[in-house]
């Protein structure tokens, strides 16, 4: 692996290098076609404008021949990705038929920042990394590491925009490529809708303030809207917890042993322990009004933000930042519970704890170990 050196080369150098490599090693037709196509496209398209998706784009089903065994492997990889969670059986089969297997060697550039997007990729085997060269800078920065089961290349297709990052193979890779029109016809509607729906809300969530726009957008992929009437117990003390909740609309309160310990409003969250471990629910959370919440399932969250490599990588940083912060907050909550319990022995009228206030207080010196 040669780190970011290749990426500091000019786009022309990278193309030449890719061309030289393609002569010396066997490649799938798609990988070759793709390089040719991206070259032609970069001449044909002089500018890329944002596009309004009407949901009525014409789409012709693509079929790439493959055996049943291969189809099963593709289904298994696709079903692991949260971008595919909402496709029905028929849509999944359409994607499975259209998907093309592509191979890249260690160091190959799979996606070039600034070029138009043709495919969305899912890693079957191997690892890749995303690098961004910021405007005015010549040095690319590594922003993400991918391993098998993970996906990339969705942004250019979702927004009809140039590639936002360069993605290169950090080992030999086998990828499943979903072509632009299949992606747009099937996956785009739900993904883009979800990212747009949660974009402004997630910016308001204090817990997520330290994340960048792309990290917040990918959190939107794992959020599910849930609706509750007033006086509904969303989680019950002592019960099993596997979801984390963000309040989008409405108010709720948490009680432990019948005593109100928290009050929640828009932007607040609860059930965070479930993201970290299997501990039983520490409180009962009851809606005070009608509530709309965005929930995150622990397995999906971990699948999306799991550690992918031993060094300091972006997905790990997201988890670290998010979970590290959660740990701080949980520790402060615990201290607050203890304080309140001590106070309530003296005065029964202590005010419920506010999560926003907890975040404003200085962090406690917790040991920020990472949770896989
Ligand atoms: N911080 C980031 N900003 C933008 N794209 C990123 C980032 N990290 C990873 N990527 C991925 O890199 C891909 C490059 O191609 P796309 O722009 O189509 O989609 C992009 C994302 O899938």
Coordinates of C-alpha atoms and ligand atoms in Angstrom, one line a residue:
X1 CA 0.0 0.0 0.0
X2 CA 1.4 3.4 -0.8
X3 CA -0.8 5.7 1.4
X4 CA -1.9 8.9 -0.3
X5 CA 1.0 9.3 -2.7
X6 CA -0.9 8.3 -5.8
X7 CA -3.6 10.7 -4.9
X8 CA -1.2 13.6 -4.9
X9 CA -0.6 12.9 -8.6
X10 CA -2.6 14.8 -11.2
X11 CA -5.8 13.2 -12.5
X12 CA -3.9 12.6 -15.8
X13 CA -1.1 10.7 -14.0
X14 CA -3.7 8.6 -12.2
X15 CA -5.4 7.7 -15.5
X16 CA -2.1 6.9 -17.1
X17 CA -1.1 4.7 -14.2
X18 CA -4.5 2.9 -14.2
X19 CA -4.1 2.4 -18.0
X20 CA -0.6 1.0 -17.5
X21 CA -1.9 -1.4 -14.8
X22 CA -4.8 -2.5 -16.9
X23 CA -2.4 -3.7 -19.5
X24 CA -0.4 -5.8 -17.0
X25 CA -3.3 -7.4 -15.1
X26 CA -6.6 -9.0 -16.0
X27 CA -9.6 -7.0 -15.2
X28 CA -13.3 -7.4 -15.5
X29 CA -14.9 -5.8 -18.6
X30 CA -16.7 -3.4 -16.3
X31 CA -13.6 -2.0 -14.7
X32 CA -12.1 -1.4 -18.1
X33 CA -15.3 -0.1 -19.6
X34 CA -15.7 2.2 -16.6
X35 CA -12.3 3.8 -17.1
X36 CA -13.0 4.4 -20.7
X37 CA -16.5 5.7 -19.9
X38 CA -15.3 8.1 -17.2
X39 CA -12.7 9.4 -19.6
X40 CA -15.3 10.1 -22.3
X41 CA -17.8 11.5 -19.7
X42 CA -15.3 13.9 -18.4
X43 CA -15.0 15.4 -21.8
X44 CA -18.6 15.2 -22.8
X45 CA -20.0 16.7 -19.6
X46 CA -18.7 20.2 -19.0
X47 CA -20.7 20.9 -15.9
X48 CA -22.8 19.0 -13.4
X49 CA -25.8 20.6 -11.9
X50 CA -27.9 19.5 -9.0
X51 CA -31.0 17.7 -10.2
X52 CA -34.5 17.4 -8.9
X53 CA -35.5 13.8 -8.8
X54 CA -39.0 13.4 -9.9
X55 CA -39.3 9.7 -9.2
X56 CA -40.3 9.2 -12.8
X57 CA -36.9 8.5 -14.4
X58 CA -37.0 5.9 -17.2
X59 CA -35.4 2.8 -16.2
X60 CA -34.6 -0.3 -18.1
X61 CA -33.9 -3.5 -16.2
X62 CA -30.3 -4.6 -16.6
X63 CA -29.4 -8.3 -16.5
X64 CA -25.9 -9.5 -16.0
X65 CA -25.7 -13.3 -16.2
X66 CA -24.6 -15.1 -13.0
X67 CA -25.1 -18.4 -11.4
X68 CA -27.3 -19.1 -8.4
X69 CA -24.4 -19.3 -6.0
X70 CA -23.2 -15.8 -7.0
X71 CA -26.7 -14.4 -6.6
X72 CA -26.8 -15.8 -3.1
X73 CA -23.5 -14.1 -2.3
X74 CA -24.7 -10.8 -3.7
X75 CA -28.0 -11.0 -1.7
X76 CA -26.0 -11.7 1.5
X77 CA -23.8 -8.6 0.9
X78 CA -26.6 -6.3 -0.1
X79 CA -28.8 -7.3 2.7
X80 CA -26.1 -6.3 5.2
X81 CA -26.2 -2.7 4.0
X82 CA -28.7 -0.4 5.5
X83 CA -29.2 1.3 2.2
X84 CA -31.0 -1.8 1.1
X85 CA -33.1 -2.3 4.2
X86 CA -36.2 -0.9 2.6
X87 CA -36.2 -2.5 -0.8
X88 CA -38.8 -5.2 -1.3
X89 CA -38.0 -8.7 -2.5
X90 CA -38.7 -7.8 -6.2
X91 CA -36.5 -4.7 -6.0
X92 CA -33.7 -6.7 -4.4
X93 CA -33.9 -9.3 -7.2
X94 CA -33.7 -6.5 -9.8
X95 CA -30.6 -5.2 -8.1
X96 CA -29.1 -8.8 -7.9
X97 CA -29.7 -9.3 -11.6
X98 CA -28.1 -5.9 -12.5
X99 CA -25.1 -6.1 -10.3
X100 CA -21.8 -6.7 -11.9
X101 CA -18.7 -8.2 -10.2
X102 CA -15.6 -6.0 -10.5
X103 CA -12.0 -6.6 -9.4
X104 CA -9.5 -4.1 -8.4
X105 CA -5.9 -4.6 -7.3
X106 CA -4.3 -3.0 -4.2
X107 CA -3.6 0.7 -4.9
X108 CA -6.1 1.0 -7.8
X109 CA -8.2 4.1 -8.0
X110 CA -11.9 2.9 -8.0
X111 CA -13.5 6.4 -7.9
X112 CA -11.8 9.7 -8.8
X113 CA -12.8 12.8 -7.0
X114 CA -14.4 15.3 -9.3
X115 CA -15.4 12.8 -12.0
X116 CA -19.1 12.0 -12.8
X117 CA -20.5 9.0 -11.0
X118 CA -21.4 5.8 -12.9
X119 CA -21.6 3.1 -10.2
X120 CA -22.4 2.5 -6.6
X121 CA -20.2 -0.1 -5.0
X122 CA -20.6 -2.8 -2.3
X123 CA -17.4 -4.5 -1.1
X124 CA -17.7 -8.3 -1.2
X125 CA -14.1 -8.9 -0.3
X126 CA -11.2 -6.6 0.5
X127 CA -10.7 -3.1 1.8
X128 CA -10.8 0.4 0.3
X129 CA -10.2 3.9 1.6
X130 CA -11.7 7.3 0.7
X131 CA -9.5 10.4 0.3
X132 CA -10.6 14.0 -0.1
X133 CA -8.6 16.8 -1.6
X134 CA -10.1 20.0 -0.3
X135 CA -10.3 23.1 -2.5
X136 CA -7.1 25.0 -2.5
X137 CA -5.1 22.1 -1.1
X138 CA -2.9 19.6 -2.9
X139 CA -2.7 17.1 -0.1
X140 CA -5.5 14.6 0.0
X141 CA -6.8 13.6 3.5
X142 CA -8.0 10.1 4.3
X143 CA -11.6 10.3 5.5
X144 CA -12.9 6.8 5.6
X145 CA -11.9 3.1 5.5
X146 CA -14.2 0.5 4.1
X147 CA -14.2 -3.3 4.6
X148 CA -16.3 -6.1 3.3
X149 CA -20.1 -5.5 3.4
X150 CA -19.6 -1.7 3.3
X151 CA -20.8 0.6 0.4
X152 CA -19.6 3.8 -1.2
X153 CA -20.1 5.9 -4.3
X154 CA -23.7 6.8 -3.5
X155 CA -23.4 10.6 -3.3
X156 CA -22.7 11.4 -6.9
X157 CA -25.6 9.2 -7.9
X158 CA -28.0 10.6 -5.3
X159 CA -27.2 14.2 -6.2
X160 CA -26.1 14.0 -9.8
X161 CA -22.9 15.7 -8.6
X162 CA -19.2 15.0 -9.2
X163 CA -17.6 12.4 -7.0
X164 CA -16.9 13.9 -3.6
X165 CA -13.9 11.7 -2.8
X166 CA -11.4 9.5 -4.4
X167 CA -11.8 5.8 -3.3
X168 CA -8.9 3.4 -3.8
X169 CA -8.4 -0.2 -3.1
X170 CA -6.2 -0.7 0.0
X171 CA -6.1 -4.5 -0.7
X172 CA -7.1 -6.5 -3.8
X173 CA -10.8 -6.1 -3.9
X174 CA -13.9 -7.9 -5.2
X175 CA -16.8 -5.4 -5.5
X176 CA -20.4 -5.5 -6.6
X177 CA -21.1 -2.6 -8.9
X178 CA -24.7 -1.3 -9.1
X179 CA -25.1 0.9 -12.2
X180 CA -26.4 4.4 -12.0
X181 CA -29.9 3.9 -13.4
X182 CA -30.6 0.8 -11.2
X183 CA -29.4 2.7 -8.2
X184 CA -31.4 5.8 -9.0
X185 CA -34.6 3.8 -9.8
X186 CA -34.5 1.6 -6.7
X187 CA -32.3 2.9 -3.9
X188 CA -32.2 6.5 -4.5
X189 CA -35.8 7.4 -3.5
X190 CA -35.6 6.1 0.0
X191 CA -32.0 7.0 0.7
X192 CA -32.2 10.5 -0.5
X193 CA -35.6 11.1 1.1
X194 CA -34.3 9.9 4.4
X195 CA -31.1 12.0 4.3
X196 CA -33.1 15.1 3.3
X197 CA -35.8 14.4 5.9
X198 CA -33.3 14.2 8.7
X199 CA -30.7 16.7 7.5
X200 CA -32.0 19.8 9.4
X201 CA -33.1 17.8 12.4
X202 CA -29.8 16.1 13.0
X203 CA -28.0 19.5 12.8
X204 CA -30.1 20.5 15.8
X205 CA -29.2 17.4 17.9
X206 CA -26.5 18.6 20.4
X207 CA -25.0 15.1 20.6
X208 CA -24.2 15.1 16.9
X209 CA -22.9 18.6 16.7
X210 CA -19.2 17.5 16.4
X211 CA -19.9 15.3 13.4
X212 CA -19.5 16.6 9.8
X213 CA -22.3 16.8 7.3
X214 CA -21.3 13.5 5.6
X215 CA -21.2 11.6 9.0
X216 CA -24.6 13.0 9.9
X217 CA -26.0 12.0 6.5
X218 CA -24.9 8.4 7.0
X219 CA -26.5 8.4 10.5
X220 CA -29.8 9.3 8.7
X221 CA -29.5 6.0 6.8
X222 CA -30.0 4.0 10.0
X223 CA -32.8 6.1 11.5
X224 CA -36.3 4.9 11.5
X225 CA -39.3 7.1 12.2
X226 CA -41.6 5.9 15.0
X227 CA -44.8 7.5 16.2
X228 CA -46.3 7.2 19.7
X229 CA -49.5 8.7 21.4
X230 CA -49.4 10.4 24.8
X231 CA -48.8 8.3 27.9
X232 CA -47.1 5.5 26.0
X233 CA -44.1 3.7 27.6
X234 CA -41.5 3.7 24.8
X235 CA -39.0 1.8 27.0
X236 CA -39.6 0.1 30.3
X237 CA -37.2 -0.1 33.2
X238 CA -35.6 -3.5 33.5
X239 CA -36.7 -4.4 30.0
X240 CA -34.3 -5.5 27.2
X241 CA -32.9 -2.7 25.2
X242 CA -31.8 -2.8 21.6
X243 CA -32.7 0.7 20.3
X244 CA -31.6 4.3 20.8
X245 CA -34.1 7.1 20.3
X246 CA -33.9 10.8 19.3
X247 CA -37.0 12.9 19.9
X248 CA -38.0 14.7 16.8
X249 CA -41.4 16.0 18.0
X250 CA -43.2 16.0 21.3
X251 CA -42.1 15.6 24.9
X252 CA -41.4 12.6 27.2
X253 CA -40.1 11.9 30.7
X254 CA -38.0 9.2 32.3
X255 CA -38.8 7.6 35.6
X256 CA -36.8 5.3 37.7
X257 CA -38.7 3.5 40.5
X258 CA -41.6 5.7 39.8
X259 CA -39.7 9.0 40.3
X260 CA -39.3 11.4 37.4
X261 CA -35.6 11.8 36.6
X262 CA -35.5 13.3 33.1
X263 CA -37.5 15.5 30.8
X264 CA -37.1 15.2 27.1
X265 CA -37.9 17.5 24.2
X266 CA -36.9 17.9 20.5
X267 CA -33.3 17.0 19.9
X268 CA -32.9 15.0 23.2
X269 CA -32.3 11.3 23.2
X270 CA -32.6 8.3 25.4
X271 CA -31.9 4.6 25.3
X272 CA -28.3 5.3 24.6
X273 CA -27.1 2.4 26.8
X274 CA -28.5 0.1 24.3
X275 CA -26.0 1.3 21.7
X276 CA -23.2 0.3 23.9
X277 CA -24.2 -3.0 25.6
X278 CA -27.0 -5.4 26.5
X279 CA -27.8 -3.8 29.9
X280 CA -31.5 -3.8 30.9
X281 CA -33.3 -0.5 30.5
X282 CA -32.3 1.8 33.4
X283 CA -35.5 3.8 33.3
X284 CA -39.1 3.9 31.9
X285 CA -39.6 6.6 29.3
X286 CA -43.2 7.7 28.8
X287 CA -44.5 10.1 26.3
X288 CA -46.2 13.2 27.7
X289 CA -47.6 14.3 24.3
X290 CA -47.8 12.7 20.9
X291 CA -44.2 12.0 19.9
X292 CA -42.3 11.4 16.7
X293 CA -39.0 9.8 17.4
X294 CA -36.1 8.5 15.2
X295 CA -34.9 5.2 16.4
X296 CA -31.6 3.4 15.8
X297 CA -31.3 -0.3 16.1
X298 CA -28.1 -1.3 17.9
X299 CA -27.1 -4.0 15.3
X300 CA -27.6 -1.6 12.4
X301 CA -25.7 1.2 14.1
X302 CA -22.8 -1.1 14.8
X303 CA -22.9 -2.6 11.3
X304 CA -22.7 0.9 9.9
X305 CA -20.1 2.3 12.2
X306 CA -18.1 -0.8 13.1
X307 CA -14.4 -0.7 13.4
X308 CA -12.9 -1.6 10.1
X309 CA -9.2 -1.5 10.7
X310 CA -6.7 -1.2 13.5
X311 CA -5.4 2.3 12.8
X312 CA -7.2 5.7 13.2
X313 CA -9.8 5.6 10.6
X314 CA -12.9 7.7 10.0
X315 CA -15.5 5.1 10.8
X316 CA -13.8 4.5 14.1
X317 CA -13.5 8.2 14.8
X318 CA -17.2 8.6 14.3
X319 CA -17.9 5.8 16.7
X320 CA -15.3 7.0 19.1
X321 CA -16.6 10.6 19.0
X322 CA -20.2 9.5 19.3
X323 CA -19.8 6.7 21.8
X324 CA -17.1 8.6 23.7
X325 CA -19.4 11.5 24.1
X326 CA -22.2 9.1 25.1
X327 CA -20.0 7.6 27.7
X328 CA -19.3 11.1 29.2
X329 CA -22.9 11.9 29.2
X330 CA -23.9 8.6 30.7
X331 CA -21.3 9.0 33.4
X332 CA -22.7 12.5 34.2
X333 CA -26.2 11.1 34.2
X334 CA -25.2 8.4 36.6
X335 CA -23.5 11.0 38.8
X336 CA -26.7 13.1 38.5
X337 CA -28.9 10.1 39.5
X338 CA -26.7 9.5 42.5
X339 CA -26.8 13.2 43.4
X340 CA -30.5 13.3 43.0
X341 CA -31.0 10.1 45.1
X342 CA -28.9 11.7 47.8
X343 CA -30.8 15.0 47.6
X344 CA -34.2 13.3 47.5
X345 CA -33.3 11.7 50.8
X346 CA -33.3 15.3 52.1
X347 CA -35.8 17.1 49.8
X348 CA -38.3 15.1 47.7
X349 CA -38.9 18.0 45.2
X350 CA -35.7 17.9 43.1
X351 CA -36.2 19.0 39.4
X352 CA -35.9 16.4 36.6
X353 CA -32.6 16.2 34.9
X354 CA -32.2 17.9 31.5
X355 CA -29.9 16.1 29.0
X356 CA -29.0 19.5 27.3
X357 CA -27.8 20.8 30.7
X358 CA -25.7 17.7 31.2
X359 CA -24.0 18.3 27.9
X360 CA -23.2 21.9 28.8
X361 CA -21.4 20.8 32.0
X362 CA -17.7 20.0 31.8
X363 CA -16.9 16.4 30.8
X364 CA -16.1 14.0 33.6
X365 CA -12.7 12.2 33.4
X366 CA -14.0 8.9 32.0
X367 CA -11.9 6.4 30.3
X368 CA -13.0 6.6 26.7
X369 CA -12.4 3.0 25.7
X370 CA -13.9 2.0 22.4
X371 CA -16.8 -0.4 22.1
X372 CA -16.9 -2.7 19.2
Ligands
LIG1 N1 -16.3 12.6 4.2 C1 -16.8 12.2 3.0 N2 -17.4 13.1 2.2 C2 -17.9 12.7 1.0 N3 -17.9 11.4 0.5 C3 -17.3 10.5 1.3 C4 -16.8 10.8 2.6 N4 -16.3 9.7 3.1 C5 -16.6 8.7 2.3 N5 -17.2 9.1 1.2 C6 -17.6 8.3 0.0 O1 -16.7 8.5 -1.1 C7 -17.5 8.5 -2.3 C8 -16.9 9.1 -3.5 O2 -17.9 9.0 -4.5 P1 -19.4 9.7 -4.3 O3 -19.2 11.1 -4.1 O4 -20.3 9.1 -5.2 O5 -19.8 9.1 -2.8 C9 -18.8 9.2 -1.8 C10 -19.0 8.6 -0.5 O6 -19.6 7.3 -0.7

